[in-house]
Every structure is written in C-alpha cells, then in structure tokens.
Tab-separated table of C-alpha atoms and ligand atoms in Angstrom:
chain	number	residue	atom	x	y	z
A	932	UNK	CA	39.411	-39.269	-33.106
A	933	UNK	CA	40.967	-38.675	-36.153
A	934	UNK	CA	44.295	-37.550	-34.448
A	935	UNK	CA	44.004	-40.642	-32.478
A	936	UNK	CA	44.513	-42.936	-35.940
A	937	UNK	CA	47.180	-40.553	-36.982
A	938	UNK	CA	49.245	-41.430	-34.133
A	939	UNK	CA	48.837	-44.801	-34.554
A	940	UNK	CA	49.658	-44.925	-38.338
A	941	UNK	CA	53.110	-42.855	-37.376
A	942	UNK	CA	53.635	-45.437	-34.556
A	943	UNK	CA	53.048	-48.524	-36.707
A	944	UNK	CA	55.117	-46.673	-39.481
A	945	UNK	CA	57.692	-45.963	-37.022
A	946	UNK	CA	57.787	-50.164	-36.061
A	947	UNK	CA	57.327	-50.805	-40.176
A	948	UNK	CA	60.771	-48.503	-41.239
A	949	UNK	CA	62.448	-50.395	-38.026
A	950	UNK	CA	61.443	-54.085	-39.182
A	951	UNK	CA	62.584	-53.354	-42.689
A	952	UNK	CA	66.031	-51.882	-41.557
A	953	UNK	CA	66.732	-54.764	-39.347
A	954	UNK	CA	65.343	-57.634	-41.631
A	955	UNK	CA	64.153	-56.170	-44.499
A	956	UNK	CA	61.779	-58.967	-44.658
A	957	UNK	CA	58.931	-58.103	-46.457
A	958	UNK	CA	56.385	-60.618	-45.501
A	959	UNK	CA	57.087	-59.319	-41.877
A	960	UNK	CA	56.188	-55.510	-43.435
A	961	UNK	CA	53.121	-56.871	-44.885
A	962	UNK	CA	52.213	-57.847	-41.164
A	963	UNK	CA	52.593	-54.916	-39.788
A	964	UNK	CA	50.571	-53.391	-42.235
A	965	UNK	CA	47.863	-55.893	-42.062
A	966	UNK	CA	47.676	-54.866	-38.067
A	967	UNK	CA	48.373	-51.964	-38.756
A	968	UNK	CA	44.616	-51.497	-40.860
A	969	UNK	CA	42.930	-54.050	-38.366
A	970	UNK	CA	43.573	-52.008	-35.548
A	971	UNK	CA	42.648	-48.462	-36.761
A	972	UNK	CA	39.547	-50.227	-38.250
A	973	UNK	CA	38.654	-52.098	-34.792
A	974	UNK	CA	39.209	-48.674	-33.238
A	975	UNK	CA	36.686	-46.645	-35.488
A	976	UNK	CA	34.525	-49.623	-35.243
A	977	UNK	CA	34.746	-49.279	-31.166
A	978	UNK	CA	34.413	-45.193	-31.493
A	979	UNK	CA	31.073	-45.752	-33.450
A	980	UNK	CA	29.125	-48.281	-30.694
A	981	UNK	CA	30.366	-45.976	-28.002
A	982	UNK	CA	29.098	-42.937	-29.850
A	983	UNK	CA	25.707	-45.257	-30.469
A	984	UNK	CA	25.730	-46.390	-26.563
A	985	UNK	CA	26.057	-42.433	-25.667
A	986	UNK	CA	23.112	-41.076	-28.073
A	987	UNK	CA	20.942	-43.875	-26.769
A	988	UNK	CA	21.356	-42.767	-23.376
A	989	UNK	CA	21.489	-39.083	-23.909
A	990	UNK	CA	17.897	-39.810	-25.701
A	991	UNK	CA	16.229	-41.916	-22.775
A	992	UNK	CA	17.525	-39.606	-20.337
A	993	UNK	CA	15.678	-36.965	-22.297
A	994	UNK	CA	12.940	-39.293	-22.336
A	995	UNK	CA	12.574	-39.986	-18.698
A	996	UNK	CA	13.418	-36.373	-17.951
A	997	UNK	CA	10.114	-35.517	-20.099
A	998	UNK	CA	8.106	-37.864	-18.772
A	999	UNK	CA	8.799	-36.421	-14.822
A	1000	UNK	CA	8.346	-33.048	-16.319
A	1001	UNK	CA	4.861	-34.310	-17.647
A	1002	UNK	CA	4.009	-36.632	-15.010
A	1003	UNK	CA	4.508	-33.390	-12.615
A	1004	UNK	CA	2.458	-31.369	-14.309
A	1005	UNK	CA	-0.259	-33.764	-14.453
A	1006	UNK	CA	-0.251	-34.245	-10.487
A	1007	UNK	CA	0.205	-30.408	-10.381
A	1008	UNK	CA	-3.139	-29.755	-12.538
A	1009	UNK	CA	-4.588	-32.753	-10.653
A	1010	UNK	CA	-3.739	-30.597	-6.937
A	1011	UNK	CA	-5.107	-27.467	-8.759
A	1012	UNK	CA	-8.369	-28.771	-10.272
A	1013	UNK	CA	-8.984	-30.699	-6.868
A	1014	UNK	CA	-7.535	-27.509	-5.012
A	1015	UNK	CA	-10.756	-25.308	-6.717
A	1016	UNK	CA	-13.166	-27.650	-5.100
A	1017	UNK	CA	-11.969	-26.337	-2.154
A	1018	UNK	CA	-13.680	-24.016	0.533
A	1019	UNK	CA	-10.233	-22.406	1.357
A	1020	UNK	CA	-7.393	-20.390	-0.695
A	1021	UNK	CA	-4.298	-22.419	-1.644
A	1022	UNK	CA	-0.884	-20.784	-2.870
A	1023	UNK	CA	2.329	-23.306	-3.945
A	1024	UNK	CA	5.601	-21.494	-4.276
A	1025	UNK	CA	8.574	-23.610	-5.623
A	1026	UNK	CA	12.360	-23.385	-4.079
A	1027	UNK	CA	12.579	-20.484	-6.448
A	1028	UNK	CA	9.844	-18.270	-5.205
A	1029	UNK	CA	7.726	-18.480	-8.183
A	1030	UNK	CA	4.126	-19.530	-8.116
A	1031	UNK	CA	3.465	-22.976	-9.079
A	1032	UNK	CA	-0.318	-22.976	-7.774
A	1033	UNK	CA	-2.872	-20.324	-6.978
A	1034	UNK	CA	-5.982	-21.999	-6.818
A	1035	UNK	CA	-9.640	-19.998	-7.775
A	1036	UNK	CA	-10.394	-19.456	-3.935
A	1037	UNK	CA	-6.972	-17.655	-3.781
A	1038	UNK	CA	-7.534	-15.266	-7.280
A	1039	UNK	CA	-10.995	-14.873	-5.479
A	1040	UNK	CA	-9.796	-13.580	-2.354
A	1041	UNK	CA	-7.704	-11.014	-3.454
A	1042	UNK	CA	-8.593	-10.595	-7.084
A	1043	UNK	CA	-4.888	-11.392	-8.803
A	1044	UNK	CA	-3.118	-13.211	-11.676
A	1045	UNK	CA	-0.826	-15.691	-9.965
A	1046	UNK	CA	0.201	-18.611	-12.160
A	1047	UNK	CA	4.250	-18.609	-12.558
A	1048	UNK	CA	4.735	-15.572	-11.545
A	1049	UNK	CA	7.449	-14.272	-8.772
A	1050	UNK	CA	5.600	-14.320	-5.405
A	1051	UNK	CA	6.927	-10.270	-5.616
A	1052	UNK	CA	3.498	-10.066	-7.447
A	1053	UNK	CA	2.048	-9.696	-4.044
A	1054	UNK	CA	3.473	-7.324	-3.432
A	1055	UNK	CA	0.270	-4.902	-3.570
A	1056	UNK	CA	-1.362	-6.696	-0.577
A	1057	UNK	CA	0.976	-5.760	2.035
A	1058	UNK	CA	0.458	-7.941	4.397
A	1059	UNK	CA	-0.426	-11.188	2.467
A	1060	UNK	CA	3.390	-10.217	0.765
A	1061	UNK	CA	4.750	-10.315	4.158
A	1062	UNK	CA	3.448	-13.149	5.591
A	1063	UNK	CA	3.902	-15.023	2.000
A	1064	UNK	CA	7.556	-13.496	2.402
A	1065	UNK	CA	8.692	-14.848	5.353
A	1066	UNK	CA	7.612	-17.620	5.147
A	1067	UNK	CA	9.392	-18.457	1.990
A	1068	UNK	CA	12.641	-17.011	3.624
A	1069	UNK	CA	12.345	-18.464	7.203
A	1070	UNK	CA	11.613	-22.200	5.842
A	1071	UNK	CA	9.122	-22.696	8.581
A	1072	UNK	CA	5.393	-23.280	10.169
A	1073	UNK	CA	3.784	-20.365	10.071
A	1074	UNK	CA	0.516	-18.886	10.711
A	1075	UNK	CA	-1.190	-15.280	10.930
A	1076	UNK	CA	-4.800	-13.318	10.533
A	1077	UNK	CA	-5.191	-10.662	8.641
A	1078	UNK	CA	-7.367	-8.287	7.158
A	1079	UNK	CA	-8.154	-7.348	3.708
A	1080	UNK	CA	-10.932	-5.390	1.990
A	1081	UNK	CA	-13.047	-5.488	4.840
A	1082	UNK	CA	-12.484	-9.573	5.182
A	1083	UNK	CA	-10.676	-11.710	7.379
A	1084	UNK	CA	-7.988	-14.398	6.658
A	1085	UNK	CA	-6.436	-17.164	8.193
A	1086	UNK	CA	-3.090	-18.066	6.451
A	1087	UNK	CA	-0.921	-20.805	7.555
A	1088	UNK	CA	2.206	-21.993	5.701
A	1089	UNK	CA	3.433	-24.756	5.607
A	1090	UNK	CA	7.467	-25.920	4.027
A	1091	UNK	CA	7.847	-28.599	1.913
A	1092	UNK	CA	11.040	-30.357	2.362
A	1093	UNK	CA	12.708	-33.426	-0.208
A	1094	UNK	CA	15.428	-35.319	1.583
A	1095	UNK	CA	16.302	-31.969	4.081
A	1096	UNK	CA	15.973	-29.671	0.725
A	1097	UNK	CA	13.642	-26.532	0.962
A	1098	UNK	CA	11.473	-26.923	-1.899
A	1099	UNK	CA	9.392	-24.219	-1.629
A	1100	UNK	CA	5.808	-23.745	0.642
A	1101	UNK	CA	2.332	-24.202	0.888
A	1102	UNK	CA	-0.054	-21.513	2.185
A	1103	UNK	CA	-3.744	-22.116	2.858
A	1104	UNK	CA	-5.760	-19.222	3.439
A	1105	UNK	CA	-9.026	-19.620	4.958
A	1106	UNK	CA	-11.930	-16.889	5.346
A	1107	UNK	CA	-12.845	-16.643	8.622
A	1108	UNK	CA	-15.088	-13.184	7.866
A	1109	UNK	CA	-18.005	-14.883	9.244
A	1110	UNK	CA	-16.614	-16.311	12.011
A	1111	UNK	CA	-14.994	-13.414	13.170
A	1112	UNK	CA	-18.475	-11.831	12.810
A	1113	UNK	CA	-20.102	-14.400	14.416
A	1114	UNK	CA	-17.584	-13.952	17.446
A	1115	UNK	CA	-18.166	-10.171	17.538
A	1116	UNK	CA	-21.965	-10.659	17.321
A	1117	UNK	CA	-21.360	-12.933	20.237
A	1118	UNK	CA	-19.336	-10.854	22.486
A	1119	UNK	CA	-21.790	-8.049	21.710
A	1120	UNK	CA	-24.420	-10.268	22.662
A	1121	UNK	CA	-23.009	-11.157	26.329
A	1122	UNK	CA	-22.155	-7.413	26.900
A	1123	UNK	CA	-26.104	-6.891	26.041
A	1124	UNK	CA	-27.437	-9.238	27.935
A	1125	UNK	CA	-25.563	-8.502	30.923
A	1126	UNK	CA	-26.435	-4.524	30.302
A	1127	UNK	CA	-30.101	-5.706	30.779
A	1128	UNK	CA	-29.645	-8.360	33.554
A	1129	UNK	CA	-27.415	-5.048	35.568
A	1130	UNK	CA	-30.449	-3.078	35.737
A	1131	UNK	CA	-32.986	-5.513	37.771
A	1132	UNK	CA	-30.799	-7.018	39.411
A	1133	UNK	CA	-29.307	-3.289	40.846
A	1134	UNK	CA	-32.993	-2.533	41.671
A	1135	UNK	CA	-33.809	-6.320	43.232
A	1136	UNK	CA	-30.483	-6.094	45.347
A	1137	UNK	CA	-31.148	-2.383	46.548
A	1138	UNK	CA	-34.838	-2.241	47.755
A	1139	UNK	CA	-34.179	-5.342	49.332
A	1140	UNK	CA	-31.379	-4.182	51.234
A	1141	UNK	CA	-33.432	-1.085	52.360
A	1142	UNK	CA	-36.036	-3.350	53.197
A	1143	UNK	CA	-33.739	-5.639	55.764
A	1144	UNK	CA	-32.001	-2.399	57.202
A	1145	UNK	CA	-35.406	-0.197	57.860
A	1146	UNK	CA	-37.504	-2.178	59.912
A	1147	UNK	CA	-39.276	1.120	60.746
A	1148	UNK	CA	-40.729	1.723	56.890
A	1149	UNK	CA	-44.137	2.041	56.423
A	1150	UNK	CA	-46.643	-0.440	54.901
A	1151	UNK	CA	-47.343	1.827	52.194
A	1152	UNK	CA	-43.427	2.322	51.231
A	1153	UNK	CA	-43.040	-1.370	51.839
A	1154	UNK	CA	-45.125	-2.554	49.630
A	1155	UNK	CA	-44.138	0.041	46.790
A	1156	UNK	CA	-40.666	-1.633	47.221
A	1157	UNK	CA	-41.895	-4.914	47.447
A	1158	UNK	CA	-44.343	-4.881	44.128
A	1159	UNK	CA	-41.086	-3.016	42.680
A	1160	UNK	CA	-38.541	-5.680	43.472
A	1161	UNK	CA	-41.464	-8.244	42.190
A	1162	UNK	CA	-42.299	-6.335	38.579
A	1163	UNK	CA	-38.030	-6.818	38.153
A	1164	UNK	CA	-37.972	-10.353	38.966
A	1165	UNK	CA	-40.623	-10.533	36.325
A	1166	UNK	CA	-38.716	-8.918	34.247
A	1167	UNK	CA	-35.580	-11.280	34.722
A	1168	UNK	CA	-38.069	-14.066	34.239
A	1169	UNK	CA	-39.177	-12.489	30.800
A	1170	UNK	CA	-36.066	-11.946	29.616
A	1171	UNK	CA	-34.509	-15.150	30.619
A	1172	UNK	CA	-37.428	-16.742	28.745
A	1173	UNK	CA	-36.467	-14.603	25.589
A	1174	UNK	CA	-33.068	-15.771	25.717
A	1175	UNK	CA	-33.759	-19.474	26.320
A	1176	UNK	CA	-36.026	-19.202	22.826
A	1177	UNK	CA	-32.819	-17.697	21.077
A	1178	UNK	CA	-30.700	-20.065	22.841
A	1179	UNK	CA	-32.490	-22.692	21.192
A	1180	UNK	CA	-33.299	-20.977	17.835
A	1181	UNK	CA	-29.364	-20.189	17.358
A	1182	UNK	CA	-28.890	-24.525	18.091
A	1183	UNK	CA	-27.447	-25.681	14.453
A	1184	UNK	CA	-30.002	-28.667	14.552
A	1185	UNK	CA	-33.115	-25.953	15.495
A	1186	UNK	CA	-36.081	-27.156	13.305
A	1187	UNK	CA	-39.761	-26.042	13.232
A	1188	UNK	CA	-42.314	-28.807	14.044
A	1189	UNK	CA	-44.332	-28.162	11.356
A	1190	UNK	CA	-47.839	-29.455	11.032
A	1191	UNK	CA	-50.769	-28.716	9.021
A	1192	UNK	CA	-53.011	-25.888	10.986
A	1193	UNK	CA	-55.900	-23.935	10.752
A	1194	UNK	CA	-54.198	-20.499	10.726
A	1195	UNK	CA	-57.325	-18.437	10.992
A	1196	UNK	CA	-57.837	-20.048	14.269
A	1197	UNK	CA	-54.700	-19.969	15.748
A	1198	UNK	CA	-54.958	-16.089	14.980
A	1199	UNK	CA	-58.109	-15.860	16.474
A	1200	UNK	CA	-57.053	-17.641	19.571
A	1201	UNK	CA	-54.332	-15.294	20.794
A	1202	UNK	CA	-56.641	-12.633	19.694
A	1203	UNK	CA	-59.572	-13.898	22.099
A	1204	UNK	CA	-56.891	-14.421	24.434
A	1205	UNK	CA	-55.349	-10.998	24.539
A	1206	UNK	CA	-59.153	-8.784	24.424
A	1207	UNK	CA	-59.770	-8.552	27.614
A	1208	UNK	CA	-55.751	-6.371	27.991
A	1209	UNK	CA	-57.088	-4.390	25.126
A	1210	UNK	CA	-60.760	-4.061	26.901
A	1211	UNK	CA	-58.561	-3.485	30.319
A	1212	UNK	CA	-56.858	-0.298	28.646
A	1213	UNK	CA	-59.820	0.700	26.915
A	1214	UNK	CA	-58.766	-0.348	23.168
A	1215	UNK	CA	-61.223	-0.950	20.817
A	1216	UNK	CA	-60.503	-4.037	18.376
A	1217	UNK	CA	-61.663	-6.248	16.066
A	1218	UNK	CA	-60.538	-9.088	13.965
A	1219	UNK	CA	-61.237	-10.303	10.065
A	1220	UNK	CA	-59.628	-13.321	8.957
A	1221	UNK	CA	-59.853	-16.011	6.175
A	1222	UNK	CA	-59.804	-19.103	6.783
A	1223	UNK	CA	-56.626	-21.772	5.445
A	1224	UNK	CA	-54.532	-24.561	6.507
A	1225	UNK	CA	-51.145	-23.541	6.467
A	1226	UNK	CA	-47.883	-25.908	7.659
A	1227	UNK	CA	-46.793	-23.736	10.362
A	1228	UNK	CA	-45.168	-24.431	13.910
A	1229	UNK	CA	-48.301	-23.927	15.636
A	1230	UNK	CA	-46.255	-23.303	19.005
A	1231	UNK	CA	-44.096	-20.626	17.108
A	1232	UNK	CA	-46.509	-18.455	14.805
A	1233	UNK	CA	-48.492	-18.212	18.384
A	1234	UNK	CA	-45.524	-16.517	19.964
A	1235	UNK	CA	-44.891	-13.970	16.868
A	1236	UNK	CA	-48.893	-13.557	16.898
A	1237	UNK	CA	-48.634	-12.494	21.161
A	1238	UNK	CA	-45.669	-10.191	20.934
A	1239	UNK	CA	-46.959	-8.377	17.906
A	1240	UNK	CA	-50.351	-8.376	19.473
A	1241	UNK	CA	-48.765	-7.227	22.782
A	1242	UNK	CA	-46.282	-4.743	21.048
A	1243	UNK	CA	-49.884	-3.182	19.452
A	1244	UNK	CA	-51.171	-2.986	23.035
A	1245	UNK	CA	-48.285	-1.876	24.590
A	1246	UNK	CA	-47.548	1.399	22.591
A	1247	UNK	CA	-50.814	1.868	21.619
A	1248	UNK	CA	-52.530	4.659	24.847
A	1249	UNK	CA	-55.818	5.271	23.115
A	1250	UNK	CA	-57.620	4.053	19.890
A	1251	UNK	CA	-58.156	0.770	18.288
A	1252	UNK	CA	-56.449	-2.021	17.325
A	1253	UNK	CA	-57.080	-4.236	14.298
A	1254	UNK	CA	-56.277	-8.075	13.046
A	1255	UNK	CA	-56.556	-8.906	9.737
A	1256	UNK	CA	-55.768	-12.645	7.869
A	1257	UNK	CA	-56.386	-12.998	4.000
A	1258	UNK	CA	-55.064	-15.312	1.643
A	1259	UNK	CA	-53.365	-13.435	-2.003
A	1260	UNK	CA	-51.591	-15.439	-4.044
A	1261	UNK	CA	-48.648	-16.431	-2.740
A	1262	UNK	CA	-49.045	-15.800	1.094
A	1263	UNK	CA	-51.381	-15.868	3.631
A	1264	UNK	CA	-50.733	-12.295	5.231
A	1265	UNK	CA	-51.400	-11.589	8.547
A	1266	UNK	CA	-51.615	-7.779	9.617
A	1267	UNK	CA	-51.645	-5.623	13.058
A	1268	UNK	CA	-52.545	-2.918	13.128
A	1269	UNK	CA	-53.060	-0.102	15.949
A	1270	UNK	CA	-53.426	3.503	16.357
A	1271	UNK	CA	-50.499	3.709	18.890
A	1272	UNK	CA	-47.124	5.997	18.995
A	1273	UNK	CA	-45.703	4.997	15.496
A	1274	UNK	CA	-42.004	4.287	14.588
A	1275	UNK	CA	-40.302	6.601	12.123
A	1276	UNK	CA	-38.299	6.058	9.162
A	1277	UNK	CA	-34.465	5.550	10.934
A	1278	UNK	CA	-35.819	3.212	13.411
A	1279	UNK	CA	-38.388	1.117	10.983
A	1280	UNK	CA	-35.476	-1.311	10.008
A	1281	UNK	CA	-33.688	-1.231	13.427
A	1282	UNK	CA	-36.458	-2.335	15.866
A	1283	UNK	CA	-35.783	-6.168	14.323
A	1284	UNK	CA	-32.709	-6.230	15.939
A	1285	UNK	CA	-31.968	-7.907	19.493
A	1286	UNK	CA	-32.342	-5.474	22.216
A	1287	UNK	CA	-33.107	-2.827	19.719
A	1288	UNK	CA	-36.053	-0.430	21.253
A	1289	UNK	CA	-37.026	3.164	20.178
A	1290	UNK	CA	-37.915	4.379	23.405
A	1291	UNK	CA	-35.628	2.609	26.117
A	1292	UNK	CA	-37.960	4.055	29.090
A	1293	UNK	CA	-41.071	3.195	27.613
A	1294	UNK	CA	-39.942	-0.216	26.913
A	1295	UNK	CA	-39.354	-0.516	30.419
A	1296	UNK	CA	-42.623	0.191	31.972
A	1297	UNK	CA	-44.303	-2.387	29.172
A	1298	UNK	CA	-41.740	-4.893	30.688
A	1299	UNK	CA	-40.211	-5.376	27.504
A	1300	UNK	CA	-37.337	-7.539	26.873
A	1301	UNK	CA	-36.129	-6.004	23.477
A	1302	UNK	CA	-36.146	-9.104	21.949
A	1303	UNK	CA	-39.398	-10.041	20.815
A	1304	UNK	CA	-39.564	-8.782	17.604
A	1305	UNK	CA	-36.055	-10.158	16.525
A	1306	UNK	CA	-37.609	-13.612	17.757
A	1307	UNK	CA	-40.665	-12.623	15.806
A	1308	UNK	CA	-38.680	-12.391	12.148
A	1309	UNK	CA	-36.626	-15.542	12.920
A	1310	UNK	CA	-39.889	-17.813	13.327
A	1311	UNK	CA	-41.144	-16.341	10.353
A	1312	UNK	CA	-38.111	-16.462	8.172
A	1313	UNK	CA	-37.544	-19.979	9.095
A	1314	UNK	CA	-41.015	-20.603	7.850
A	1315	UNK	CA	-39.909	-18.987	4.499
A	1316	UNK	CA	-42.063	-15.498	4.876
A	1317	UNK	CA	-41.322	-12.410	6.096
A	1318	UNK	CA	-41.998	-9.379	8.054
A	1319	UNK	CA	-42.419	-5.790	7.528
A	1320	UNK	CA	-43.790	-2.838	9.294
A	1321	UNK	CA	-45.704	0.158	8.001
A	1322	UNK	CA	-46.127	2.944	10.273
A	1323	UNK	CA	-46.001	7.037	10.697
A	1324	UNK	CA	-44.996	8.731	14.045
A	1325	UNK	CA	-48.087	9.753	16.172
A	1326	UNK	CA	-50.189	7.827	14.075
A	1327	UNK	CA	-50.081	3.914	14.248
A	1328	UNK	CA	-48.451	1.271	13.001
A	1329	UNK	CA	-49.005	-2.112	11.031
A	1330	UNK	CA	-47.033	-5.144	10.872
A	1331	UNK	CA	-47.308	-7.549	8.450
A	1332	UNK	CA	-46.547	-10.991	8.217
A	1333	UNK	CA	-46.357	-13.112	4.789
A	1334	UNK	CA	-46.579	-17.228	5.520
A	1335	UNK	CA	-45.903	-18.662	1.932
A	1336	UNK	CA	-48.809	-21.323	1.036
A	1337	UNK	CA	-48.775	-24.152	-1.314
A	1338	UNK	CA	-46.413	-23.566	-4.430
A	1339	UNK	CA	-44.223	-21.375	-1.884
A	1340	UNK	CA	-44.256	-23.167	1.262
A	1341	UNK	CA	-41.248	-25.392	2.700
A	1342	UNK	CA	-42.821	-28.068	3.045
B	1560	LIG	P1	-39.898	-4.754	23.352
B	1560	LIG	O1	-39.818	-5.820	24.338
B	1560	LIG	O2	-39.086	-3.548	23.696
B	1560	LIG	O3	-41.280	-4.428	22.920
B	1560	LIG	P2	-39.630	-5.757	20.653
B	1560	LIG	O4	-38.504	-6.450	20.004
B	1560	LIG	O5	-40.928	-6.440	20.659
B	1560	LIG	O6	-39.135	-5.381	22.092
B	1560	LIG	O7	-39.793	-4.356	19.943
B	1560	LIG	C1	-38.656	-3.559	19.716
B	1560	LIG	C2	-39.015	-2.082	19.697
B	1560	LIG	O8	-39.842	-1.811	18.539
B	1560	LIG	C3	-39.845	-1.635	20.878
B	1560	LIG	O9	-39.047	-1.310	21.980
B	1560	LIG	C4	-40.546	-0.397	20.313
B	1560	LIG	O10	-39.685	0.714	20.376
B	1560	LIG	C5	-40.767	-0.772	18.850
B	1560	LIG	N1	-42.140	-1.276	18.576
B	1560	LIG	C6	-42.523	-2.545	18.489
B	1560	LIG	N2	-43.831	-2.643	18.210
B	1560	LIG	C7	-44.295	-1.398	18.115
B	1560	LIG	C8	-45.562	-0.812	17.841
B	1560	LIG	N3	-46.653	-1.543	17.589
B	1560	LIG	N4	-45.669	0.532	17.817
B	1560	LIG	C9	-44.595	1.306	18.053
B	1560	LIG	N5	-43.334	0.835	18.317
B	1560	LIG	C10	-43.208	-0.502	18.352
C-alpha cells in the first residue's frame, strides 16, 4: 500500500518539476499538488472500506462455517441419541475413515471405545475389521454374517454419497444369535421328528408287505403282525397329536384360556380317571389334595396332570403311586409320586427336553412320544410356575408342580 502512494507522489512530482519547467506557473503547481493529496487520500480512503468489506466477510464466513460445524453436530448427537434407542448396532465412518458414530448397541456388541477414532481400531475383531474395511475401500452395498464371542451378526453397509462424492459409510449390525438358534433348534427339530416318524412307518410298511406277499401265514403270525402294525399307527397318532399341541404352543399369538377352577378337582378327575391302569398293573395309589380355585387352563393343567400321571404308571413295574395337592404360600403344589425305575442325576435336567428319554427301548413299549414332559413344563411355565423332579435310581421318583395363587398368579 504504502509503495503504492510512493509511486504516485514520484509520478505527480515527476508532472509537478515538468509543469514548472514549461510554465513555471505556480498556481498550476499548486494544482497539481492539490490532486496530488486528493488522490493519495481517496486511495487510502478506498484501501480502508475494502480492507472493512474483506474482514466483514472473512468474519461471517467464519460465522456460517461455525454454525454448519454446530448445526452438524447437533443432527450428529440427534442420529446418536436416537441411534441408542435402537435394537441394532450402528457404526458412521466419514470420507476419512474415522468414526463419527458408534452407537451403545455397537460398544455393546463388541465391547470397544469407538468415538473419532480410525476405523484401524477394529482391528482386534478380525472379521468385523474386514468387512468394516472393505467396505470403506470398495464404496459399495455390502452385507455379511459373522460370528463373534459365541454370537451372531448381521452387518450390512451401506455408502453415503454427496453430489457423486464418497463420504464415508454406514454399517448396521444386527444380532441375529437367536434367530440363528431358533433356525438350528428348528432344523434339529425336523431331523427329530422325522427320526421318530422313520421307525413306525419302517415297521407299518414292512409287516404289511409280508402280509400281502404270504397269503400262506398263519392266524396266529397274522395277527401278531397285524396288532403290531396297529400299536405303530397308534403310535404315529400319539405323536402326531404331541406335535400338533407344540405346533400350536410355539404359534406367537398362543394364549392360555384361563378361567377360575377348582384345582383339587380337576386333579382328582384324571386321577379317578387313570385308577383303574394303575389297578390293571397292580399299583397301589392314593390321592390327598386341598381344595382351591386357581386361574388355570383347565384343558391344559389336565394334560400335564395325564402325562405325569401316565409317566408314574408307565415306569413304575411294582409299588404304589401317590397324588398329593396342598396350598403353601405362594403356590398350590401338586406332587407325583411313584415307586418306579428312578432317573439319575445327568438325566434329571435332560428328560424336559423334546424327544429326550432315558431309556429309548422302554419308552417304546409305553408308546411314548418323548415329548410329553417338554409339553408338560411349557403349560406350566406359561401359567407362571414351574416344574421339578426329585428322584433316586431304583427307587422312585416325584414330580412337582408349583401353580402360583393370588399375589403370584398372572392373572
Ligand atoms: P415319554 O413319552 O418317553 O414318556 P416324556 O417327555 O413324558 O416322554 O418323558 C421323557 C423321559 O423322562 C422318559 O422317556 C423317561 O425316560 C423319563 N421319565 C419320565 N417320567 C418318569 C418317571 N416317573 N420315572 C422315571 N423316568 C421318567
């Protein structure tokens, strides 16, 4: 700036030395003077507003600059705070690579201090690093499951693009652990129930063929193969039955109809009921139980009370069998006991589960399905009790079943 008036001083100086050697006039130096000072002064005057003009905009760009800076932020704690009421992990890397979002799902997952820090800080799950990896270097859709401390993840990415720019990704990461489960527990399931469904069906289709070949067998022989191929068919039937229950017990809108019973009787009932099989095999039995009215599924607690009643019979060749209802002070606890083959310690917990059975051949001749008992602790769960079995090998067993009353109940 300063040089700027310098010239202009030697310039005018230069015109003022010329003037005065030409006309030596020196109204005419005076002039040039006069412009001389009104043009260096307009000039600093001109060189200040511009300077003015230039801070002010300098300082709102600032301004605006901090207020997108802010403004992002907000809508960036906004995403995260909204982000943690999420059921699913969410990850936000910028163009950069660095970690702009990791919501509390995502630290959950995997345990890890994210926020604005290098994406590298994955690195120690391997193959969340890889997936987060390429997709941060390939700029596209991308989607993978893995595994990680015994879980299971869903990640998809997604780019995020501002007028054709790569500005980074998104990666939601879903766990699908129970899902998975639920799919295993399923395929298991079908593999079970086709294991049971191979053996009648083998016996059904072979006596039957026998039967059609040999028209010379004897009566006797006939019928053996006849009352055989009947006893599986009932077995099917049984089973099928089983399933159906489960079937509709596993149904997402499955509810109990749940009305206000006498429980004593109902117990009574499919006691009375089942006596004369206990008489048949030469059981002796007896029943003791208090009287309340409980909200139960009248329909359901009968089927838990049959099978465990039928289970008593069943593995029970000589002794007695005993029913018991009493009211403490939470429950109303129902109790079978028998003097029967007992269950030991490995299996106690195990026999609850479908198709679970100690003795597979003994099972068999009963006609069991496998799957009573598993129905059994369903009903009663969904009820809000429980069940629980007490027992010694060679000696007997008791199962007990807890219905929550009043204070407890789920009603
Ligand atoms: P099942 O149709 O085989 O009886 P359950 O689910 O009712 O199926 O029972 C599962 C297994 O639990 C049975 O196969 C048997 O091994 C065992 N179990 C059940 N009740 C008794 C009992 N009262 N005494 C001894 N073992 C029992």
């Amino acid at each position: 700036m300063q040089r700027r008036v310098i010239q202009i001083i030697i310039i005018y100086l230069i015109g003022l030395a010329y003037a005065m050697y030409l006309t030596s006039d020196f109204l005419l130096g005076i002039l040039i003077v006069g412009f001389m000072i009104y043009h260096i002064v307009s000039i600093q005057n001109l060189n200040r507003t511009l300077e003015q003009d230039l801070d002010t905009s300098v300082r709102s760009l600032q301004y605006r600059l901090d207020k997108s800076i802010q403004e992002k932020k907000a809508t960036l704690e906004q995403v995260l705070s909204l982000s943690d009421s999420f059921s699913f992990g969410l990850l936000m890397l910028d163009e950069e690579g660095i970690i702009q979002l990791a919501n509390k799902d995502m630290k959950h997952y995997f345990d890890l201090e994210l926020d604005q820090k290098p994406y590298d800080a994955l690195r120690t799950i391997e193959k969340l690093y890889d997936f987060v990896h390429q997709s941060y270097i390939l700029e596209s859709n991308l989607r993978r499951q893995i595994v990680y401390a015994g879980a299971d993840y869903d990640l998809i990415s997604t780019p995020l693009y501002e007028n054709n720019i790569f500005k980074g990704c998104f990666i939601i990461i879903h766990d699908i652990t129970i899902l998975k489960n639920a799919e295993k527990y399923q395929k298991q399931f079908t593999a079970d129930v086709s294991h049971e469904l191979k053996t009648p069906l083998s016996t059904i289709k072979g006596f039957s063929e026998i039967l059609l070949r040999d028209q010379d067998i004897d009566t006797d022989k006939r019928n053996e193969f006849l009352e055989l191929i009947q006893e599986e068919s009932l077995r099917m039937e049984r089973l099928l039955k089983d399933l159906m229950i489960i079937a509709q017990m596993d149904r997402v809108d499955y509810e109990l109809e749940l009305v206000e019973s006498p429980i004593d009787e109902i117990i009574t009932e499919t006691y009375t009921r089942l006596s004369r099989v206990m008489d048949n095999k030469s059981l002796s039995h007896s029943i003791s139980v208090e009287p309340m009215t409980l909200a139960v599924d009248p329909y359901k607690i009968r089927q838990v009370l049959s099978n465990l009643i039928n289970n008593a019979i069943n593995y029970t060749d000589q002794g007695s069998i005993f029913i018991e209802g009493y009211v403490d002070e939470t429950d109303y606890v129902i109790k079978i006991s028998d003097t029967g083959i007992g269950i030991d310690d490995s299996n106690r917990e195990q026999i609850f589960k479908r198709f679970y059975r100690v003795d597979k051949t003994r099972s068999r001749k009963t006609g069991g399905s496998g799957l009573g008992l598993s129905i059994s602790k369903n009903v009663v769960q969904r009820h809000g009790g429980s069940i629980s079995v007490d027992s010694k090998l060679d000696e007997g067993s008791t199962f007990i079943v807890r219905l929550p009353h009043k204070d407890n109940a789920i009603l």
